[in-house]
Amino acid sequence: MFRPQVEGAENIPGTGPVILAGNHVTFIDSIVLPIVCDRQVSFIGKDEYVTGKGLKGRLMAWFFTGVGMIPVDRDGANGGVAALMTGRRVLESGQMFGIYPEGTRSPDGRLYRGRTGVARLTLMTGAPVVPFAMVGTDKLQPGGAGMPRPGKVTVRFGEPMEFSRYEGMDRDRYVLRAVTDSVMAEVMRLSGQEYVDMYATKAKAA
């Protein structure tokens, strides 16, 4: 249905912990990403996706669990910490963890400022960051809602980024911002999106 074209898949290490960090333009990004990766990808999702009632709720829970989603109450008081610690556990077990540094879907197709969770994860675990870009998923599912339509999607993976030079500095906010901005610059290069130096959540609230 999506006919995904994959570029740079060889940049994903075959073993060991890896952070996949990329743009987020529509809901189906989290469906396409696991499809195009040879390794299992775990990522955070809203717990409501697996707590629904009835047949629809059970089917959703089966599907999202199957594609590697780990449910977390991200809206709770400690949602950010829970998401970070979940990612850390995945990486420390030698697996691959997917993250959208923007923190939410782009409201208008542009690339927004990244949150520093991706930097904290790479500095805490030593896992390399492989930037990626989803291109075309917004055309298949405009607005991020409703049934997606058939079309062509491209997923581009960049070369692994490692930040061992900042080892032990995962509490330095200047280092966290520099690492995050470096990752987002690569995502922008891969996606071709216009960059906006503000958080997507702030843009949505405006």
GROMACS .gro file of C-alpha atoms in nm:
model
  206
    1MET     CA    1   0.000   0.000   0.000
    2PHE     CA    2   0.276   0.247   0.093
    3ARG     CA    3   0.538   0.115  -0.153
    4PRO     CA    4   0.821   0.240   0.068
    5GLN     CA    5   1.150   0.323  -0.097
    6VAL     CA    6   1.440   0.295   0.146
    7GLU     CA    7   1.766   0.486   0.115
    8GLY     CA    8   2.066   0.431   0.341
    9ALA     CA    9   1.943   0.118   0.520
   10GLU     CA   10   2.306   0.004   0.534
   11ASN     CA   11   2.370   0.285   0.784
   12ILE     CA   12   2.177   0.098   1.054
   13PRO     CA   13   2.421  -0.117   1.257
   14GLY     CA   14   2.331  -0.485   1.245
   15THR     CA   15   2.382  -0.540   1.617
   16GLY     CA   16   2.397  -0.345   1.940
   17PRO     CA   17   2.199  -0.051   2.073
   18VAL     CA   18   2.088   0.208   1.817
   19ILE     CA   19   1.874   0.521   1.842
   20LEU     CA   20   1.668   0.601   1.534
   21ALA     CA   21   1.578   0.971   1.545
   22GLY     CA   22   1.365   1.136   1.280
   23ASN     CA   23   1.086   1.368   1.175
   24HIS     CA   24   0.721   1.305   1.253
   25VAL     CA   25   0.464   1.432   1.005
   26THR     CA   26   0.172   1.191   1.040
   27PHE     CA   27   0.038   0.897   1.239
   28ILE     CA   28   0.151   0.627   0.996
   29ASP     CA   29   0.520   0.715   1.045
   30SER     CA   30   0.521   0.467   1.335
   31ILE     CA   31   0.379   0.199   1.105
   32VAL     CA   32   0.617   0.259   0.815
   33LEU     CA   33   0.936   0.274   1.025
   34PRO     CA   34   0.918  -0.085   1.160
   35ILE     CA   35   0.820  -0.212   0.813
   36VAL     CA   36   1.142  -0.087   0.650
   37CYS     CA   37   1.384  -0.198   0.924
   38ASP     CA   38   1.533  -0.547   0.934
   39ARG     CA   39   1.572  -0.520   1.311
   40GLN     CA   40   1.293  -0.483   1.566
   41VAL     CA   41   1.227  -0.118   1.652
   42SER     CA   42   1.079  -0.026   1.989
   43PHE     CA   43   0.922   0.313   2.040
   44ILE     CA   44   0.703   0.498   2.289
   45GLY     CA   45   0.332   0.538   2.228
   46LYS     CA   46   0.028   0.661   2.417
   47ASP     CA   47  -0.105   0.401   2.658
   48GLU     CA   48  -0.456   0.464   2.526
   49TYR     CA   49  -0.358   0.273   2.210
   50VAL     CA   50  -0.353  -0.054   2.406
   51THR     CA   51  -0.623   0.006   2.668
   52GLY     CA   52  -0.928   0.032   2.440
   53LYS     CA   53  -1.235  -0.182   2.496
   54GLY     CA   54  -1.410  -0.430   2.270
   55LEU     CA   55  -1.289  -0.588   1.948
   56LYS     CA   56  -1.143  -0.264   1.812
   57GLY     CA   57  -0.949  -0.208   2.134
   58ARG     CA   58  -0.807  -0.561   2.129
   59LEU     CA   59  -0.708  -0.532   1.763
   60MET     CA   60  -0.533  -0.200   1.826
   61ALA     CA   61  -0.348  -0.344   2.126
   62TRP     CA   62  -0.241  -0.649   1.923
   63PHE     CA   63  -0.122  -0.435   1.634
   64PHE     CA   64   0.073  -0.172   1.826
   65THR     CA   65   0.236  -0.426   2.055
   66GLY     CA   66   0.332  -0.628   1.747
   67VAL     CA   67   0.508  -0.337   1.577
   68GLY     CA   68   0.715  -0.265   1.887
   69MET     CA   69   0.524   0.011   2.064
   70ILE     CA   70   0.581   0.039   2.439
   71PRO     CA   71   0.282   0.208   2.607
   72VAL     CA   72   0.363   0.493   2.845
   73ASP     CA   73   0.137   0.749   3.012
   74ARG     CA   74   0.313   1.049   2.859
   75ASP     CA   75   0.053   1.293   2.991
   76GLY     CA   76   0.116   1.206   3.354
   77ALA     CA   77   0.330   1.411   3.590
   78ASN     CA   78   0.632   1.188   3.527
   79GLY     CA   79   0.555   1.105   3.163
   80GLY     CA   80   0.879   1.248   3.027
   81VAL     CA   81   1.093   1.063   3.280
   82ALA     CA   82   0.905   0.737   3.218
   83ALA     CA   83   0.960   0.766   2.843
   84LEU     CA   84   1.330   0.840   2.891
   85MET     CA   85   1.385   0.548   3.129
   86THR     CA   86   1.194   0.314   2.896
   87GLY     CA   87   1.422   0.413   2.608
   88ARG     CA   88   1.726   0.364   2.826
   89ARG     CA   89   1.618   0.010   2.921
   90VAL     CA   90   1.565  -0.081   2.555
   91LEU     CA   91   1.908   0.048   2.456
   92GLU     CA   92   2.091  -0.108   2.750
   93SER     CA   93   1.950  -0.444   2.644
   94GLY     CA   94   2.120  -0.398   2.306
   95GLN     CA   95   1.808  -0.320   2.105
   96MET     CA   96   1.696  -0.044   1.869
   97PHE     CA   97   1.485   0.247   1.992
   98GLY     CA   98   1.293   0.489   1.772
   99ILE     CA   99   1.229   0.847   1.879
  100TYR     CA  100   1.078   1.162   1.732
  101PRO     CA  101   1.279   1.448   1.887
  102GLU     CA  102   1.007   1.702   1.800
  103GLY     CA  103   0.793   1.531   2.063
  104THR     CA  104   0.475   1.542   1.855
  105ARG     CA  105   0.360   1.549   1.494
  106SER     CA  106   0.445   1.859   1.294
  107PRO     CA  107   0.136   2.083   1.268
  108ASP     CA  108   0.221   2.210   0.920
  109GLY     CA  109   0.481   1.984   0.759
  110ARG     CA  110   0.781   2.187   0.873
  111LEU     CA  111   1.055   2.054   1.102
  112TYR     CA  112   1.046   2.190   1.455
  113ARG     CA  113   1.301   2.225   1.733
  114GLY     CA  114   1.406   1.896   1.890
  115ARG     CA  115   1.367   1.818   2.257
  116THR     CA  116   1.678   1.697   2.435
  117GLY     CA  117   1.561   1.345   2.520
  118VAL     CA  118   1.752   1.205   2.222
  119ALA     CA  119   2.073   1.368   2.352
  120ARG     CA  120   2.018   1.232   2.703
  121LEU     CA  121   1.970   0.882   2.568
  122THR     CA  122   2.282   0.877   2.353
  123LEU     CA  123   2.498   1.026   2.629
  124MET     CA  124   2.360   0.794   2.899
  125THR     CA  125   2.394   0.475   2.696
  126GLY     CA  126   2.665   0.545   2.437
  127ALA     CA  127   2.429   0.426   2.162
  128PRO     CA  128   2.487   0.584   1.820
  129VAL     CA  129   2.211   0.797   1.668
  130VAL     CA  130   2.099   0.713   1.315
  131PRO     CA  131   1.898   1.008   1.179
  132PHE     CA  132   1.610   0.931   0.947
  133ALA     CA  133   1.351   1.119   0.743
  134MET     CA  134   1.000   1.026   0.639
  135VAL     CA  135   0.916   1.178   0.301
  136GLY     CA  136   0.565   1.154   0.160
  137THR     CA  137   0.373   1.008   0.453
  138ASP     CA  138   0.191   1.338   0.499
  139LYS     CA  139   0.051   1.302   0.146
  140LEU     CA  140  -0.088   0.959   0.232
  141GLN     CA  141  -0.255   1.073   0.553
  142PRO     CA  142  -0.302   1.452   0.553
  143GLY     CA  143  -0.360   1.593   0.899
  144GLY     CA  144  -0.256   1.264   1.059
  145ALA     CA  145  -0.612   1.130   1.077
  146GLY     CA  146  -0.843   0.902   0.878
  147MET     CA  147  -0.757   0.603   0.664
  148PRO     CA  148  -0.432   0.645   0.469
  149ARG     CA  149  -0.451   0.631   0.092
  150PRO     CA  150  -0.213   0.441  -0.136
  151GLY     CA  151   0.097   0.629  -0.246
  152LYS     CA  152   0.472   0.639  -0.245
  153VAL     CA  153   0.684   0.689   0.066
  154THR     CA  154   1.059   0.737   0.096
  155VAL     CA  155   1.250   0.666   0.416
  156ARG     CA  156   1.607   0.797   0.427
  157PHE     CA  157   1.862   0.691   0.688
  158GLY     CA  158   2.174   0.898   0.748
  159GLU     CA  159   2.511   0.784   0.874
  160PRO     CA  160   2.541   0.694   1.245
  161MET     CA  161   2.628   0.985   1.474
  162GLU     CA  162   2.825   0.922   1.790
  163PHE     CA  163   2.886   1.165   2.072
  164SER     CA  164   3.139   0.986   2.293
  165ARG     CA  165   3.333   1.313   2.326
  166TYR     CA  166   3.054   1.431   2.558
  167GLU     CA  167   3.059   1.123   2.781
  168GLY     CA  168   2.949   1.202   3.136
  169MET     CA  169   2.794   1.536   3.035
  170ASP     CA  170   2.431   1.424   3.012
  171ARG     CA  171   2.329   1.688   3.268
  172ASP     CA  172   2.492   1.982   3.090
  173ARG     CA  173   2.208   2.168   2.919
  174TYR     CA  174   2.439   2.335   2.668
  175VAL     CA  175   2.581   1.999   2.560
  176LEU     CA  176   2.231   1.847   2.541
  177ARG     CA  177   2.115   2.132   2.318
  178ALA     CA  178   2.423   2.108   2.093
  179VAL     CA  179   2.381   1.731   2.047
  180THR     CA  180   2.009   1.765   1.978
  181ASP     CA  181   2.060   2.044   1.726
  182SER     CA  182   2.325   1.835   1.547
  183VAL     CA  183   2.077   1.549   1.511
  184MET     CA  184   1.800   1.780   1.391
  185ALA     CA  185   2.031   1.936   1.134
  186GLU     CA  186   2.086   1.592   0.983
  187VAL     CA  187   1.714   1.517   0.988
  188MET     CA  188   1.652   1.847   0.808
  189ARG     CA  189   1.916   1.762   0.546
  190LEU     CA  190   1.758   1.421   0.484
  191SER     CA  191   1.398   1.542   0.476
  192GLY     CA  192   1.440   1.874   0.296
  193GLN     CA  193   1.193   2.032   0.537
  194GLU     CA  194   1.195   2.397   0.636
  195TYR     CA  195   1.324   2.431   0.994
  196VAL     CA  196   1.140   2.628   1.263
  197ASP     CA  197   1.334   2.717   1.579
  198MET     CA  198   1.046   2.663   1.821
  199TYR     CA  199   0.877   2.361   1.976
  200ALA     CA  200   0.593   2.202   1.780
  201THR     CA  201   0.374   2.194   2.091
  202LYS     CA  202   0.404   2.573   2.119
  203ALA     CA  203   0.312   2.613   1.753
  204LYS     CA  204   0.004   2.394   1.802
  205ALA     CA  205  -0.104   2.596   2.104
  206ALA     CA  206  -0.071   2.930   1.923
   0.00000   0.00000   0.00000
